[in-house]
Structure formats: structure tokens, C-alpha cells
Amino acid sequence: MHVLTGHYGLAMNEATGALERLGWLDDALDVEAALKRSNAVIAGFPTAKLSFEGGAGTGSAVATSFLGTKGATVDRAQMLDGGRIMNRLQFETVGFASNSKLKGRVTLAAMPRHFTLTQTLTGHAAAKVARIRIGGAALAALPKSEWLVPGRVLRRTNGAGKGWVFLVADVPGQSLATNVSGEVVAQRSVSQLAKAGTTVALTVLAAQAVSAAELSMFMTPNKAVQVSYQLLNLAGKPVGAPVVAPWNAELGAYKVPLGTLKSAGAPGKPNWEQAVYHNWYGRHRLTVTRVSKAPMAVPLALFGSGGLSWYITGGAPLWRDSKGRPTGTPIQVSKNWHGQVWYHLYSQPTFRGPGADTLELTMASSRWGPVFAASHAQLSLVGWSQAGGHWDESALGCFGESITYDPDVTLNRAMVDDVRPFQVLSKTKWSWTGNVGGADFLRYATTAKPYWERRLGRVRSHYAAPGPNLTDVVYAGVSSDGAIRATIRTQLVGTDDVVRAYYHLDYEFLKDVDYSRLAFFQVAADNYADNLFAKYAYGNASGAIKVAQSTNHKSKGYASNAHRGIALPGKSPWVLLYNNQRTGDSLPERFANVGFVVRSFEAKIGQATLTTPHINLTRTYNGKMSQMAFQLGLPHTPGSTWCGAPCLGKQRFVPKGSRVRATVEYLVLPANKSRYYGESAWLKALAPSLFDHPEQIRQVAANNQLVVQATVGKVLRAQPVVVDAEATQAKMGMIGPGAVVADLTMSGGLGFVPVTIAGLPRHGGWRLQRLLNGTWVTYDPAVHGNDHWQAEFTALSQDWRLTFSLPGVTKQRVRLVSE
């Protein structure tokens, strides 16, 4: 294989983010560093002025209003696709004050090395001419101008060679020019106005971020690269004839038309009572042929209908090599089921040298090997009323969503919204279950302005791994007052028992914080808590510390200071909301409970280092429903003697330079054994009376506590497990057959336990072995060959990490061996 996997910039959530980063694209995927860097870039980057126009001469009109669906003013810019590789937004309703009949739509598609602005005009004769002008200080700072292709490709740079390349596709009536003001003008003119309107597309590349070979690809895509697509059946055999993927100028990528499961020979719908359907994958072969000798990052847009998987709520794609081994090449998943049902997958693998390379795209729906596949994708809200903000959806299997995220809280509820249990019979088996959301991160208000919730702003999302063994998605942002920087890593576990997500929380205090309210994680959310959980409890692995009944308080907030800063001592502290009383929904919500276990906690505040977590009990009143919520917080004692002098004797104060890190295991637990139809051994063994009882989460807290020791390699994290491979061999690539690069002993675990081996010099050529009765035995639960682990290429360190799913047992020893 000649496929490289690096060279990815951090994708932004907003259209402005793509423009602000232009000219500053690099390969860094460190979220914290990227956040700091992007904020610095924004502060000093010259402004580019954009103008969208229609008509010619005295009939010219300039766009004056940019709105969303049906003129929506809240979500004006709607996110079509969002993630690590492509961010695509649209203004669905563009108006022109001087010509009310002229209608427009503007789209921005941004990938790591380029972005494309597209305008489509309809409704009036002026729509025969569509035009985009770009100018301002950003171009004034680029005095050197060079036409690479007259009338079509223009390079503008500064003295250091940094700048932009402007490009329009070679289509009839489309041209590129500059005017006397130094602006760049892209225009498309037609003699007859088509029903679909007139479209002009302007692609802008960061001049220093593309090689000569890549620039040639953008200029003459059909000559520089050929992308051939072949649909495969479950056995990997070709179905139909191969198709050459065309270049799409509006995306700046080769657009690959992916076939459905049904067109590859699968039945119209699955029978989930038969095992074969759970591991029925979508398989697709791509052959990428290049003529250049230089490395080339080839942008791919792989589009398919909802039939790409068994059901749109799931779907975990990954690239595999000719032996079926996951390669770790990054891939983005965007989807929509709001009136329009589709998958948009994006990838940008880098290929070295001329010739052809072949990759297989495999899509897992229900299971990946022995585990139900975990997936995490951006879910477009376009088509759902007038919404259009950033929304994510994660699922276990493909039977309905498991946890959804609203990173920017555009729907004004919480960062964690809809939450649903797994394999719980709400209405029918293998389908959607009742909603028991939500939860939230960083609940913070100052003493001076307690009414002003300081939410996270400028949230950046990084999708490191969309699944299927373990997802890995980061949300990073800064509180609206600039005082607290947050990095929140979410990981949904591929397993067979319950919805289990690990949240790794990292909060840095950039300023002194004098607060009236401060919480790092909260269940349920202030504005998403309408399940009428009648009881609540907290405790540790030894048992419950407190069990209490919720009251019909009809209020919000803390009842008293006694409800704040409650210590949770002991091993595996936990909290639980249970005894759900809500009835009357089409999908009953009373068959699940929610809670979390604190797996690690460290707060360095002032002169103190705290390892015992503390919680707050707060009241919620959402939808006229009274219940309680738990907050992960800090001690709350007069004078804050626990903190020392840096807290200035204040009860609610955190000094600049403090840092809080924690890992919580967020759980959605079945509340009624008669409604649970899964095959999890520990749930089937649990007495019916303990399903809606604190003992259930106590058992999870105690039995899923992982203790890990490594005799080869280094334990980086115990939960979920991450072990860095033996550095002296793995890092240098000096690994012979039979070499052991990781050897670990692990105690505990429920369901399936993800184990990640990091720091590997290649994606393939490894065997995972378990020690059974004194003999090392290869662990290979494959169903269709090499279909039980995932790979992830790490751009910063230029190495790989492999994640395996092992059945949880009391104690086991495993190792990774070179083939």
C-alpha cells in the first residue's frame, strides 16, 4: 500500500471558521493547541469582504439578506455536513433588496486545504448572471498576482509566498477576473435560465498548503487523478460494473456514488432474530489512480442513501486494506433523516507516487464482530422545522439513537439531549426506545451576575474515531467570559449490555473565578429533565450512602448550602436517578434510568489537590415536572480552608491556574427486566427486583472498575484502557516476527471492554493473544475476517492505535504480538 493517512487540519463548526483558518492550515490535531491557535489567528487575520450578486449592468443586484429555511432568522446558516474533514453550510434563503423576485442560495464547503463558495440564483431574468466578488484587506495584503490559467485560475500571494489560489471550473459561461479595485470576481452567465437556476462556484485554496501535484488536481481533476468505484456484496465479490467518480466543483472533491445494501444483494429489510443480519456489512472498493510522482491528498466525498446501512441511526464506516485490516485512515460521517435521508462520508487520504491503490470502505450497521457497533456522527437538522445548527448523534447498533449532542446548545436545552436505552422493549424489539435525556457540561455563573449562565462558546469539534469499537469525539471551547477553557472527550463503547459513554473532562481556569454556581457535569440537565424520576441515590462500590425521594418542589436550583459540595468517598463513587414515573408517551420513557460513575477525579485548586469527587444536588423543573439532578463539583465550605490562601477565604472561588480533570462513566440502565430482551450475562443474572434499584448501578460501579498493569508497554489510562506500546521497538519500527509490544493484565469489566494499544508503527501485521490455561491463544472473534477491531492514525505522532473489544471477565492477561 502507498496510502498515507495524515495531513488533516482541524475542521471548524462555523463558516467563518473556515475563512479565518485559510492560509493557516496545518496537520495539527491537538484540540487544545488548535483552539488557542485559531483564536489567535482570528484576532490578527485580515478581513475578506464577500459580495453575492446577480444580473448585469443596470440590472445588477447585490444580496442583502441571508436567512435559513423559509426565512428563518435563528439558524440562518444551516449545517449540511460537519466534522473533521468537511464543513458545509448553506444560507437557504438569500434576498436582494433591489429585486424582490430574485432568489438565491449560498453554500460554503470547507475542507482542510480549500473552501468553495457557491451561489445559485432563480426567480428572475437577472438570475442569468450569477456572480461572487471577494476583496478587502485580506486581498490587499497579497500584492503578487499570477494567472496560472488565464480567466480561470489566479494565484495571489505575499512576499513569503503565502496567500490564496482562486479557481473556477472549466464550464460554459463561467470565468474568473479581477477588477480595478483588486477584487477577484467569479461569474457565470447563461443565455437561457434553467429551472434549477444559474450556479457559480469559486474555489479558494491556501497557496502554501497545496503541493504542485495537488494544485494540478484541482485545475485538471479528470487528468491528474481517477477514482473508480466498485460495489461489493457481503462476500467481497463485485456487483455490477465499476463507475468512475466525477469531480464535483461545488465540493472540491471526487464524488463517489455509494450503492445500497439491497443493491449489493441484501434482503429488503433485516430479520434481527437471525445472527447473519447483524454482521451484514456494506462493502465498497475504491481504486485511486494518479500520474504524479509527488504525494497527493485526494479529497473524496462518498455519498449514499439511508440504504447504505440497515438503518440510518447507526452506521460505522472504516477503511480496510486488501487483507481486510482496518487502516486507520480518517473518515467523517455526516447524515440526515429529517425529510431527506442520506449519508455523506468524507475522507482525504494521501497517496505516494504514481500508480493505483485500492481501499475498501466497510460500513458496519448492527454489529462489528462480536460487539454491537458504536457510532458517532454529525446529524444534519436541515429539514427539521427551521433548525440547522450543529447536532451530533451516537448509537449502539442501528436500532435508534443512543445519545445526542448539541455542542453549541442551538436548541437552548443542553449539550446532551436525547438519551435512550439499549435493547429495551418500548414498543417493538430492535427499534427506538423512550427518551430519558439529558445531561450537560460546565454549568457556571459568576457571583456578580448569577442570572447569566456562562456557557461554552467557540466550540470546536474533533472526530478522531467514529467507531465501531470505541468512538472518540472531542468538544473544546471557552466559557463566554473567557475564564474557563474546557476539553470534553466523549467515547461510546461498542458492547452488548448497556449504553455506556465515557466523558473525559478537562477544565482549565484562565482567570480567577468568583462563582455563584459551578459544575463540571450534570445529570439531568436544567432545561432537559422531564422524566419524573421519583427517587435518587448516591454511593460507592460498597453500597448506597443516601437514598431519597424527590418532592414536588416546583422550583429550580439548590434548596440549601447543605446540598452543595457533598463528598463521595470510597471506590467507584456513583449517582443514580431512578423510579421513572412518566407515562402517556408513544414510546414509554419509564423503562430506563440514568446515572454516572466517577472513574477518576483530580482537582488542583490553589494549594490543594483533591482526588475525592464532590457533588451538588440541584432541583429541576422542566415541563412542569419536579425532579432532582446531580452535579459534579467542588467542596462548598465557609472560608474554603481546603483550598488555602489562594481561595482568599471565599466559599465559592477558584484561582487562576487551577485545573480539574475527571472521567465519568455515563450509563443508561434498563429499569424493568421483563422489558430487557438482550443477551448480556450480568443483566440476565440480575434479579428483577434490582433493575429499578441502586444495587444495579452499584454492581456496575464495582464490577466494571478496571485495574490494569503492563509488563510490556506503559498504561496511559485504565478506563477505558489505553496502553502505549514498547517504545524501544515500536517507535523505531524495529519489530521482528513474534515481538511482544504490549503485555497487560486486566481485572474487571462488564459487557465488552475496549482495549487500545497506541504508538504502533503500522496498522497491520499484529495478533492479539490471551493467556488461557497457561497457553497464549490468538483472540480472533471475527465473523467475516478481520472484522473485530478498529485502527486510528494519529497525525501528531505519526503512528497508529488499535482498539480491540474483549469480553469482561474477573481477570485476564493479553498481549499484542508482531506477525
Short mmCIF file of N, CA and C in Angstrom, two decimals, residues 429 688 779:
data_model
loop_
_atom_site.label_atom_id
_atom_site.label_comp_id
_atom_site.label_asym_id
_atom_site.label_seq_id
_atom_site.Cartn_x
_atom_site.Cartn_y
_atom_site.Cartn_z
N LYS A 429 -39.40 -4.67 19.48
CA LYS A 429 -37.99 -5.02 19.63
C LYS A 429 -37.19 -4.44 18.47
N PRO A 688 -34.98 -9.48 39.06
CA PRO A 688 -35.91 -8.44 38.58
C PRO A 688 -36.08 -7.28 39.55
N TYR A 779 -6.63 -14.21 19.93
CA TYR A 779 -8.03 -13.78 20.10
C TYR A 779 -8.56 -13.35 18.74
#
